[in-house]
Coordinates of C-alpha atoms in Angstrom, one line a residue:
X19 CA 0.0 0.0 0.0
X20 CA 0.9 3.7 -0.3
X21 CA 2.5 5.4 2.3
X22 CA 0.2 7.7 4.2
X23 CA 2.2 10.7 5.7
X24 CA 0.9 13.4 8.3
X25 CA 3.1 16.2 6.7
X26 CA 4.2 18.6 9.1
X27 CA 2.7 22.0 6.6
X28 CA -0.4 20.6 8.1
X29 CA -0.1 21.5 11.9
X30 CA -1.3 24.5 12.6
X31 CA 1.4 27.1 14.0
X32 CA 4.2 24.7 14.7
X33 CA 7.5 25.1 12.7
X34 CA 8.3 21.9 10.7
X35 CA 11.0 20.9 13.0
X36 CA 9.1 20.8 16.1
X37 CA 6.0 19.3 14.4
X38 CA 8.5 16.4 12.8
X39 CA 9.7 15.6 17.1
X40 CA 6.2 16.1 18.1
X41 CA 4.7 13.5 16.0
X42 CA 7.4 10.9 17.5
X43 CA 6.8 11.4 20.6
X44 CA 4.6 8.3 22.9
X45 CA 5.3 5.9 20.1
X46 CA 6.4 3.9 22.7
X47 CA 4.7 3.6 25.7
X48 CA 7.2 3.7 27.9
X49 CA 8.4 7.2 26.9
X50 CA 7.0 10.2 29.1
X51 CA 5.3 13.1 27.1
X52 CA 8.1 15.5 27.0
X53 CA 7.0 18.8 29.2
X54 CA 7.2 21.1 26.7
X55 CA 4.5 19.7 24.5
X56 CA 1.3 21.9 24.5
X57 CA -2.2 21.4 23.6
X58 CA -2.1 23.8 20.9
X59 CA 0.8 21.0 19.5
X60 CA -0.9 17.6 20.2
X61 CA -4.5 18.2 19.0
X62 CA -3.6 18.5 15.4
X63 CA -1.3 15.9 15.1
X64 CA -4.0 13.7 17.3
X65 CA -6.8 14.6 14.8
X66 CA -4.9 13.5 11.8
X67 CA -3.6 10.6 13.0
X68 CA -7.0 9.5 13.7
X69 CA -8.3 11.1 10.3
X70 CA -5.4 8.4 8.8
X71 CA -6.4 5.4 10.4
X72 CA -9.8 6.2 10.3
X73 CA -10.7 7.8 6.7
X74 CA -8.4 5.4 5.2
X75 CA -8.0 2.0 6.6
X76 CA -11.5 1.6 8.3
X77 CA -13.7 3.6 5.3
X78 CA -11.4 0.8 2.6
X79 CA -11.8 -2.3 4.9
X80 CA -15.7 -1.5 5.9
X81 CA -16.7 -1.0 2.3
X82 CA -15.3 -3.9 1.5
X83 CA -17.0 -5.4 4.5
X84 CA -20.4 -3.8 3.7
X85 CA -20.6 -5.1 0.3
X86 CA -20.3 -1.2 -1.7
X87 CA -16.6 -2.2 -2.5
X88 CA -15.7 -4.5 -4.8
X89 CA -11.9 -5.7 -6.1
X90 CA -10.8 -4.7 -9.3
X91 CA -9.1 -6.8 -12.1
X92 CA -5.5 -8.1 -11.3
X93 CA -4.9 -6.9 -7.6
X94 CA -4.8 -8.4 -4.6
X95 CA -4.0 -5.7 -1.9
X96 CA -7.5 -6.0 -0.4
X97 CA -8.8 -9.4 -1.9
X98 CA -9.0 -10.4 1.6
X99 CA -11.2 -7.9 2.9
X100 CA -13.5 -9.0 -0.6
X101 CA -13.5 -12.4 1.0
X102 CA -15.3 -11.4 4.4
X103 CA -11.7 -11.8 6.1
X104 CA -10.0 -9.6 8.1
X105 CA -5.8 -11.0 9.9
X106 CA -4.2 -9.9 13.0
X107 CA -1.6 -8.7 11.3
X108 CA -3.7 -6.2 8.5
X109 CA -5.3 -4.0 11.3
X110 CA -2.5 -3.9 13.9
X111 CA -1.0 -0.8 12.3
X112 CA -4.0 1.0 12.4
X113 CA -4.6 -0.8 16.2
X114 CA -1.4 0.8 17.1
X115 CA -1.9 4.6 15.6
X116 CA -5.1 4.6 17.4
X117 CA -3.7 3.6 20.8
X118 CA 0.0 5.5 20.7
X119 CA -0.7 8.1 18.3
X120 CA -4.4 9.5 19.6
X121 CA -5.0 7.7 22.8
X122 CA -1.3 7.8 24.1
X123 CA -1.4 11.6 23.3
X124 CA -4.9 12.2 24.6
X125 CA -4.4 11.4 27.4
X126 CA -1.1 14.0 28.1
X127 CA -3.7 16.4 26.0
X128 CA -6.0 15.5 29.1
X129 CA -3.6 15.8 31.6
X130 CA -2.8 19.5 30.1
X131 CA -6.1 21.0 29.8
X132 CA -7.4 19.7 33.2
X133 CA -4.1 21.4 35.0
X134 CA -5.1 24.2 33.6
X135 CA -9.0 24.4 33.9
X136 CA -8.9 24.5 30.0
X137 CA -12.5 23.2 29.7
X138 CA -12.9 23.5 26.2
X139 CA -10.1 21.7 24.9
X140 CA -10.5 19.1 27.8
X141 CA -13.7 18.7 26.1
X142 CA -12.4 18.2 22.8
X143 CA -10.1 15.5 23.7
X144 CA -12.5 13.7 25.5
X145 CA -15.1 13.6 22.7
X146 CA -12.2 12.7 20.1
X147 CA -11.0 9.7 23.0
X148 CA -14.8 8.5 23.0
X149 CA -14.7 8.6 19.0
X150 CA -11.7 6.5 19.2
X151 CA -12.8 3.6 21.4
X152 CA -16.1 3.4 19.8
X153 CA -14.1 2.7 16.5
X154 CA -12.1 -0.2 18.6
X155 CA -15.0 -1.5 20.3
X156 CA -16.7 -1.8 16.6
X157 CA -14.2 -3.5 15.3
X158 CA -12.5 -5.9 18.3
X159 CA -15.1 -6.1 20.6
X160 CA -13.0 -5.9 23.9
X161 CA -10.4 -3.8 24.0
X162 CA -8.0 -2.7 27.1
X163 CA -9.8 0.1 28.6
X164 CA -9.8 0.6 32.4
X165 CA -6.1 -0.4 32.8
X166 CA -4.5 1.0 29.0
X167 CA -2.7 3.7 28.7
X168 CA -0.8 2.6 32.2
X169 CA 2.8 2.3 32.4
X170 CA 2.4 -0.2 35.4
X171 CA 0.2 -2.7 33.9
X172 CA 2.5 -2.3 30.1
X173 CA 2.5 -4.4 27.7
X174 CA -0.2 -6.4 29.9
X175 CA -3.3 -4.5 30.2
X176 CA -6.6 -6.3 31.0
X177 CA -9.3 -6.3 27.8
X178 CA -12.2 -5.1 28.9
X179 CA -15.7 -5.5 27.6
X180 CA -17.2 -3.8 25.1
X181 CA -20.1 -2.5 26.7
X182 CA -17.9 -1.8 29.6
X183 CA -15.6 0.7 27.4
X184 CA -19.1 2.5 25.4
X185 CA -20.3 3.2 29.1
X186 CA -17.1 4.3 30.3
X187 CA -16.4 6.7 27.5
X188 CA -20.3 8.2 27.9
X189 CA -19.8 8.8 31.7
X190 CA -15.9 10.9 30.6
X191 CA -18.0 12.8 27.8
X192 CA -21.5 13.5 30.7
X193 CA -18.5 14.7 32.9
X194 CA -16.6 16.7 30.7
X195 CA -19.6 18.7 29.3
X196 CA -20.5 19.0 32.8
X197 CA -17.8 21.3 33.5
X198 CA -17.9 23.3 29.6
X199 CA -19.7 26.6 28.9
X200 CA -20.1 27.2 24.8
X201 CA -18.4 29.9 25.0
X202 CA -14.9 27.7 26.4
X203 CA -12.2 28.3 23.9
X204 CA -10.5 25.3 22.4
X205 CA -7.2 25.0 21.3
X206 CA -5.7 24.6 17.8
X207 CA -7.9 21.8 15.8
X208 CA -8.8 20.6 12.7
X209 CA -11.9 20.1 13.1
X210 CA -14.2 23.4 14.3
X211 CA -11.1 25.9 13.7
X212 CA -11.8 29.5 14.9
X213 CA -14.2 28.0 17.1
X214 CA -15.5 27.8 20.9
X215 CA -16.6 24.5 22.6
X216 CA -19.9 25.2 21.4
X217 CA -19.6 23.0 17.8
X218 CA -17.8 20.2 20.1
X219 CA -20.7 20.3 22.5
X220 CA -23.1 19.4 19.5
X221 CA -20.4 16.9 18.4
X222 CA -20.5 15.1 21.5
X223 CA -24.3 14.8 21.5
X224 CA -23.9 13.4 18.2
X225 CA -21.4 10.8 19.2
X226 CA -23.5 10.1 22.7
X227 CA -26.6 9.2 20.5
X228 CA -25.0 7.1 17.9
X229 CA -23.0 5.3 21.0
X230 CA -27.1 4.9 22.9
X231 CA -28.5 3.5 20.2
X232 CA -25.9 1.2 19.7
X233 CA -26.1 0.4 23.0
X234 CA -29.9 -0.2 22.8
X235 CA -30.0 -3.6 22.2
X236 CA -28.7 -5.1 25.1
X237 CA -29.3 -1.9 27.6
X238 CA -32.6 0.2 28.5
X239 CA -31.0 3.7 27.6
X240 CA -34.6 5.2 26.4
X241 CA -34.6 7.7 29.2
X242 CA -30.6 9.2 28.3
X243 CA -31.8 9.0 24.5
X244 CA -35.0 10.9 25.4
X245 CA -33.1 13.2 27.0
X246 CA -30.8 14.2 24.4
X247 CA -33.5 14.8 22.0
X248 CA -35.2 16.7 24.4
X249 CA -32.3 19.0 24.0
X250 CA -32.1 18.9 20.5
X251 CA -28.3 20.4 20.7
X252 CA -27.1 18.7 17.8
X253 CA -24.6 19.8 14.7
X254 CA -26.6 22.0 12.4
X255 CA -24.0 20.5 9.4
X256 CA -22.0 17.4 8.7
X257 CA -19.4 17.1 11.2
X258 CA -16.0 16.2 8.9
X259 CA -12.5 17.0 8.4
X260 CA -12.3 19.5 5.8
X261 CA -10.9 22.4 4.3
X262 CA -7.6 21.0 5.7
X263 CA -6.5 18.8 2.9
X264 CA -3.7 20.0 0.0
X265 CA -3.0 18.9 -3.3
X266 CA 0.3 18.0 -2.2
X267 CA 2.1 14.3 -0.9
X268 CA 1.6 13.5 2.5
X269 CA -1.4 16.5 2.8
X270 CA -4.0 14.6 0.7
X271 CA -7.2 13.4 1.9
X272 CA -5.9 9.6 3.1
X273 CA -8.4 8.0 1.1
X274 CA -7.5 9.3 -1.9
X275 CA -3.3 9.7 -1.2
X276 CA -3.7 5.7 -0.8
X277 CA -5.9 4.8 -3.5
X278 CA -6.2 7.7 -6.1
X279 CA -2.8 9.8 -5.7
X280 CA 0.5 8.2 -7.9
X281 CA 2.7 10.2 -5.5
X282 CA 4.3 7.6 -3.9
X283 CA 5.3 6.1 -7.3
X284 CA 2.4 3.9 -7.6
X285 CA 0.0 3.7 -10.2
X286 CA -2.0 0.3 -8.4
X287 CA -6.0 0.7 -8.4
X288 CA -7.5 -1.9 -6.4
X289 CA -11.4 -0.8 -5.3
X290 CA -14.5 -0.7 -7.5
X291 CA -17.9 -0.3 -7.0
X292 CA -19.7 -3.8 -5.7
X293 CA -22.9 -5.1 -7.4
X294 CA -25.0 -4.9 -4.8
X295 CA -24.8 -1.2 -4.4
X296 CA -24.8 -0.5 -7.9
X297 CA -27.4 -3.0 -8.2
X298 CA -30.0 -1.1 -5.1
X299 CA -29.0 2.4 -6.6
X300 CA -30.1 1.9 -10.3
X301 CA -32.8 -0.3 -10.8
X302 CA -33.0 -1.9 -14.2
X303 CA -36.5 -4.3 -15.5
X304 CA -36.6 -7.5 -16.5
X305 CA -35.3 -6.1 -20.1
X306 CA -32.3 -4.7 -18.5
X307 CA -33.5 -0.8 -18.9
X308 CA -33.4 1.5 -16.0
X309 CA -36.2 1.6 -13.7
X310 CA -35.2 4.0 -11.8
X311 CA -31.5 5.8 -10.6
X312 CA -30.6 7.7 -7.1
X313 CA -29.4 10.5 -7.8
X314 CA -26.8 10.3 -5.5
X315 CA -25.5 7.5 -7.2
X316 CA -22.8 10.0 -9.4
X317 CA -22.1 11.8 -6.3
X318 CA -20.9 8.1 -5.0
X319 CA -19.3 6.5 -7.7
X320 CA -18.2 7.3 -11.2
X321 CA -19.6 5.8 -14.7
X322 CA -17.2 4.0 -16.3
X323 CA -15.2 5.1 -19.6
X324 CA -18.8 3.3 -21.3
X325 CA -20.8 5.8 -19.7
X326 CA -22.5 2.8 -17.5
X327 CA -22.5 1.9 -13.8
X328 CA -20.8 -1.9 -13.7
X329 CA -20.3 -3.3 -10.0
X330 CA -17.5 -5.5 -9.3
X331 CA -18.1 -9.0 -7.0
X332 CA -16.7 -9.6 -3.7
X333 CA -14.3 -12.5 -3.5
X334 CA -12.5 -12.3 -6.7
X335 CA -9.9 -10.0 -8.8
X336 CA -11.2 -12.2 -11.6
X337 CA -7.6 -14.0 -12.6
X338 CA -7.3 -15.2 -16.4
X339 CA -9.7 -12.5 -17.4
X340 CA -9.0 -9.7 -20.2
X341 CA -10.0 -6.1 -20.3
X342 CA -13.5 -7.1 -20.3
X343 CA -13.6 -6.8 -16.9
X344 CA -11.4 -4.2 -16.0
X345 CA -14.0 -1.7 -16.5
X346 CA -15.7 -1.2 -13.0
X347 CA -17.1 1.8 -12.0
X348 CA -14.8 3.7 -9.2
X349 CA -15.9 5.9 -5.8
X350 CA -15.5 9.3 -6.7
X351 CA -12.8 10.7 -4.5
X352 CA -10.9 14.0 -4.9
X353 CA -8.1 15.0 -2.7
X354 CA -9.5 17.9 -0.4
X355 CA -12.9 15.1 0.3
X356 CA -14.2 15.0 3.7
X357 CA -13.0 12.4 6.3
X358 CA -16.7 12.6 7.7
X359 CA -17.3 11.5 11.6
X360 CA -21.1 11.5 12.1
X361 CA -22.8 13.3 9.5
X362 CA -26.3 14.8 9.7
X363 CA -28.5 11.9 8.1
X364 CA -26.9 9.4 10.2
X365 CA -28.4 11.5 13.4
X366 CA -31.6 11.5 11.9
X367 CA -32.0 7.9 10.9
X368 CA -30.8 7.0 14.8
X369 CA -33.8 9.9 16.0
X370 CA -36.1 7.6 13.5
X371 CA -35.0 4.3 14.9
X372 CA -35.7 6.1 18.6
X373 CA -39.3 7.1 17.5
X374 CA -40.4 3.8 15.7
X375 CA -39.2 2.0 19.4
X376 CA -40.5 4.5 22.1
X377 CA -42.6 7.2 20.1
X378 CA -44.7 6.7 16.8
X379 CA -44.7 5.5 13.5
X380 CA -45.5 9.3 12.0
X381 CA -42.5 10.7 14.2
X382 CA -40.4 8.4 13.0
X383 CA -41.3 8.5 9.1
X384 CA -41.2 12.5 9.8
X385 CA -37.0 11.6 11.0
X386 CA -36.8 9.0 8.2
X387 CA -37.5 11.5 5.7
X388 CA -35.1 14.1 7.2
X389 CA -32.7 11.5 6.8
X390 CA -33.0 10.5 3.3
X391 CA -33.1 14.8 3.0
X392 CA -29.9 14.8 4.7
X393 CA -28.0 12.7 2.8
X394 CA -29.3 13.6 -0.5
X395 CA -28.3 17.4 0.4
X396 CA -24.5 16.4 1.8
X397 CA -24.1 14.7 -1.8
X398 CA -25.2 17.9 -3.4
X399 CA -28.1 16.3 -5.6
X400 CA -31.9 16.6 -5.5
X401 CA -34.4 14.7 -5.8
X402 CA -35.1 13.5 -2.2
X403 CA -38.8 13.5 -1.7
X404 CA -39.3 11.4 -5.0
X405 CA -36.7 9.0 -3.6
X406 CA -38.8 9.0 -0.2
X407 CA -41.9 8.0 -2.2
X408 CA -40.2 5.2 -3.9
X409 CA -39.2 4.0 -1.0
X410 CA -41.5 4.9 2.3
X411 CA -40.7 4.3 5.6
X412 CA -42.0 1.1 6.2
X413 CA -43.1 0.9 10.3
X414 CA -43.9 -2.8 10.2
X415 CA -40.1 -3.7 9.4
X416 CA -38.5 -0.6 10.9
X417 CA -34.9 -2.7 10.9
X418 CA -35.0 -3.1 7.4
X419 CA -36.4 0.0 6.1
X420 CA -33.8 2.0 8.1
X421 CA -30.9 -0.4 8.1
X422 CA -31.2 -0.4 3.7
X423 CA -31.6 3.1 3.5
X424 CA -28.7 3.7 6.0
X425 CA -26.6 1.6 4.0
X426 CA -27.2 3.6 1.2
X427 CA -26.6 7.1 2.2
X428 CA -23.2 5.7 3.9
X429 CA -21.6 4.1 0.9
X430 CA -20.2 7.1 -0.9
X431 CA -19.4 9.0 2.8
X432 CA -18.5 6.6 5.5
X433 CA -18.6 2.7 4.8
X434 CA -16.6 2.0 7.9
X435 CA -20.1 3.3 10.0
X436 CA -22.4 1.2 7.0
X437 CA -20.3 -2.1 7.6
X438 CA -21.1 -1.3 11.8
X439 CA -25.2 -0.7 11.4
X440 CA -25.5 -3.7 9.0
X441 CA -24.4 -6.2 12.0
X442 CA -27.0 -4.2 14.4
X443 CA -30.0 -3.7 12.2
X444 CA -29.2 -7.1 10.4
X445 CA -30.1 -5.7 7.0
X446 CA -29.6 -5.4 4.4
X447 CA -30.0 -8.8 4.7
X448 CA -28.4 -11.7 2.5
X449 CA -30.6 -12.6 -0.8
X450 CA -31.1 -16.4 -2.3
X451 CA -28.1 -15.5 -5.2
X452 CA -24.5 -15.6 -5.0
X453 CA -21.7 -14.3 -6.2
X454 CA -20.8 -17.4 -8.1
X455 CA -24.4 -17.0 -9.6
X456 CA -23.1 -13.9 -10.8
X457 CA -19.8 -14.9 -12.0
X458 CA -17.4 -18.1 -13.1
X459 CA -13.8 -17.6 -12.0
X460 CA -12.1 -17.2 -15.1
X461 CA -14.5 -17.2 -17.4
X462 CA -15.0 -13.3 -18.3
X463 CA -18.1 -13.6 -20.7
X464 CA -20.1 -15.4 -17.6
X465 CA -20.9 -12.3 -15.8
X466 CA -24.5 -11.9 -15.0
X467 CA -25.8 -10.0 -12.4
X468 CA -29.8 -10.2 -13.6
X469 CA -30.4 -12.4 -10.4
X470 CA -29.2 -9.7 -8.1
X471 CA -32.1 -8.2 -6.2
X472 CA -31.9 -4.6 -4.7
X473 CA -31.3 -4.2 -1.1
X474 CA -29.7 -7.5 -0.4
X475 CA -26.4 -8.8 0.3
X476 CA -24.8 -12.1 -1.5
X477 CA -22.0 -14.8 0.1
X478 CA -18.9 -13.6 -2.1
X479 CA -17.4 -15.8 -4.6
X480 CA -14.0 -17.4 -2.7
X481 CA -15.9 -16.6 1.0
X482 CA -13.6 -16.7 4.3
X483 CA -14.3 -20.5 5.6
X484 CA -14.3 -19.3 9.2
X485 CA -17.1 -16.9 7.8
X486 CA -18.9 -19.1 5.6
X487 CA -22.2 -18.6 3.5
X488 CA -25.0 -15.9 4.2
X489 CA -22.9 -14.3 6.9
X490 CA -20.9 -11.1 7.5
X491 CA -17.7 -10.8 9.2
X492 CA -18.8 -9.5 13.1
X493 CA -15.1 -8.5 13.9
X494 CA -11.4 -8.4 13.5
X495 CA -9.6 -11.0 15.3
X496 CA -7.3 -8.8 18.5
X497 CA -4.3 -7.2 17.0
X498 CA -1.5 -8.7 16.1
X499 CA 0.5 -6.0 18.0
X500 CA -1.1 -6.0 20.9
X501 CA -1.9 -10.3 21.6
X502 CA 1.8 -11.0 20.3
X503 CA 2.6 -9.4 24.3
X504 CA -0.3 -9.5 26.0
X505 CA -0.6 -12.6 27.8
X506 CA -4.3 -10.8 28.8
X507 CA -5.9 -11.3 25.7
X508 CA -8.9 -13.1 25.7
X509 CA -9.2 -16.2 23.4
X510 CA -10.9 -15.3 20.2
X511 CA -14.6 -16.1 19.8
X512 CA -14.6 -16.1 16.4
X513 CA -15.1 -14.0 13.2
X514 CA -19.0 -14.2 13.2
X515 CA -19.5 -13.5 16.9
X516 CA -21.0 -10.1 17.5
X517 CA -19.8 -7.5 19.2
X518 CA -21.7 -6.5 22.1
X519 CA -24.3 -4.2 20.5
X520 CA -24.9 -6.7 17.5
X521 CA -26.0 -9.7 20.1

């Protein structure tokens, strides 16, 4: 893979050899935060090490996961992740950024703004240190919680469970906004420059709800949900990194710098477009004409150089094939994109799923529709309302009429978040075809995808045995990194166990 570098031009009012010793700094746990570090200093370099891990490894491997990514012709970089399979090894690099580069560095960012009553920023970091172990917790399970982060119990921390960690990083984020006023300053980010605490308030209602609802399943949180929306202090737009991206190696959107950019000396294209959300997006009759296209679908993904939308099928690169298939459709990427967070549709479709359990069925078509809105408006296209009335909120399966819809709206913005609320909501779900039904490895003229139906999910060609037929993959197996040392970690339970929230 490309090499994804945080270049120093973007830290905000550091000089580049400071910012080059900053970003070294707690890569090894045993190493102290050196005294002279300030706040102003570790946020930035803490928001786009997460915004590289993140917007890069998790939005490839999730839309792989999710079924909107598909392999094209020849590669092998992420064939795995077409298979339903995820190593030890593959995520351990983006296991460790997330625990010495953010967490590691949080937690002196902590330390900081606490000693001096900076409210604000101590805000900040604790919403962007709840965002981070939500994003473990999704995709592990347990992680080391209650005991990481501590020199006395290194390299052995205890894993804790993954409802243990959610709660835990609720009751920091209740606490810190406990002691915030809007009008706290923050110090130097990424994410609401120029700003006071006030957008990182709404941010961490945002991440509260999504974390609730998640919790939901396994948890009687009505009464903390109700509350929030009582409230109603949510973001008012998309909450994303950007406007901080450059058209320049190392500054690039990490999406993009890794699969779009030939900086690095690399000319390697390895993701498509999958069937299936091709497929749900333009509905073609049984003579193969289009019924009907989302609008959003050339906001997503690009038309090929045939002017058509072909999806590639999970579990192959197609070996022995010609150019025939080579010409998948790709996600349209640029290199100043968003790495979104939460975005606004994804807070109204969890409001929706709140209504249709607790409230009623008109409330919750009313946040359905707002939803669909949303999304429709962040990809710069109209046409929602006709889009609503092709496909209604339907009350008497709430799961599935919010989970496909969802699933949707995610694929061109955050695939990492689709891949998490298709193991919750259990849709879309998996259809009677396959993706050998679709395709014969090797045999180029034998693709077929009539006997794809919208909204559902197919068993890839070459599946992961361990995941087998009509399954997803629930969750990585612990990282590589961490079990190699950790004579704590628990025995794996197995790639289609759920994570907490998905039991």
């Amino acid at each position: 893979m490309k090499k994804i570098l945080l270049a120093s031009a973007l830290l905000l009012g550091v000089s580049f050899t400071s910012c080059n010793s900053y970003l070294d700094i707690n890569t090894d746990p045993n190493s102290p935060a050196e005294e002279n570090v300030e706040t102003s200093m570790l946020m930035p370099a803490i928001e786009m090490n997460t915004a590289s891990s993140y917007g890069n490894f998790l939005r490839i491997a999730g839309g792989f996961h999710a079924q909107q990514y598909a392999h094209l012709f020849g590669t092998s970089n992420y064939l795995d992740y077409s298979k339903f399979n995820m190593s030890a090894t593959r995520s351990s690099g983006t296991y460790t950024q997330f625990n010495q580069k953010a967490l590691q560095n949080l937690k002196t960012l902590l330390i900081k703004s606490a000693e001096q009553e900076d409210w604000g920023t101590y805000l900040a970091g604790t919403v962007l240190r709840a965002f981070v172990y939500e994003a473990l917790v999704d995709c592990y399970g347990e992680v080391p919680y209650t005991e990481a982060l501590d020199l006395e119990n290194f390299p052995t921390p205890k894993y804790d469970e993954g409802q243990v960690v959610y709660e835990g990083v609720i009751a920091e984020i209740n606490e810190a906004l406990e002691k915030v006023s809007a009008s706290n300053i923050v110090c130097t980010n990424f994410l609401f420059p120029s700003s006071t605490a006030d957008k990182w308030i709404k941010f961490a209602n945002a991440l509260k709800l999504r974390m609730l609802m998640r919790i939901s399943g396994v948890k009687d949180v009505q009464s903390e949900v109700a509350a929030l929306l009582a409230e109603n202090n949510f973001p008012t737009t998309d909450v994303s990194y950007k406007g901080c991206w450059k058209n320049e190696p190392g500054q690039m959107n990490p999406f993009y710098s890794e699969e779009f950019a030939t900086t690095w000396g690399s000319t390697q294209t390895n993701i498509a477009a999958n069937l299936a959300i091709i497929g749900t997006m333009q509905v073609k009759n049984s003579e193969g004409a289009v019924e009907y296209e989302d609008p959003r679908l050339a906001a997503f993904f690009q038309k090929n150089k045939s002017n058509e939308y072909i999806g590639g099928i999970s579990g192959t690169n197609y070996p022995k094939s010609t150019s025939k298939l080579q010409d998948w459709c790709r996600p349209v990427a640029s290199y100043d994109m968003p790495v979104y967070l939460i975005t606004l549709a994804e807070i109204e479709f969890f409001k929706a799923e709140y209504y249709a359990r607790y409230g009623s069925a008109v409330e919750a078509a009313s946040h359905y529709a707002a939803a669909v809105e949303a999304s429709f408006a962040s990809a710069g296209v109209g046409g929602a309302a006709e889009d609503v009335a092709r496909y209604p909120y339907n009350a008497s399966n709430m799961e599935q009429s919010l989970g496909i819809a969802k699933w949707v709206a995610l694929s061109g913005v955050n695939p990492f978040e689709a891949w998490c609320e298709m193991r919750r909501l259990n849709y879309p779900a998996f259809g009677k075809a396959k993706g050998s039904d679709f395709y014969t490895e090797g045999d180029q003229d034998s693709y077929n995808v009539s006997a794809y139906v919208p909204g559902t999910l197919y068993t890839p060609i070459l599946v992961f045995g361990q995941v087998g037929e009509n399954k997803l993959l629930e969750r990585y197996p612990y990282a590589e990194s961490s079990s190699s040392r950790n004579e704590n970690t628990p025995d794996f339970p197995g790639y289609t166990s759920p994570v907490f929230w998905g039991k």
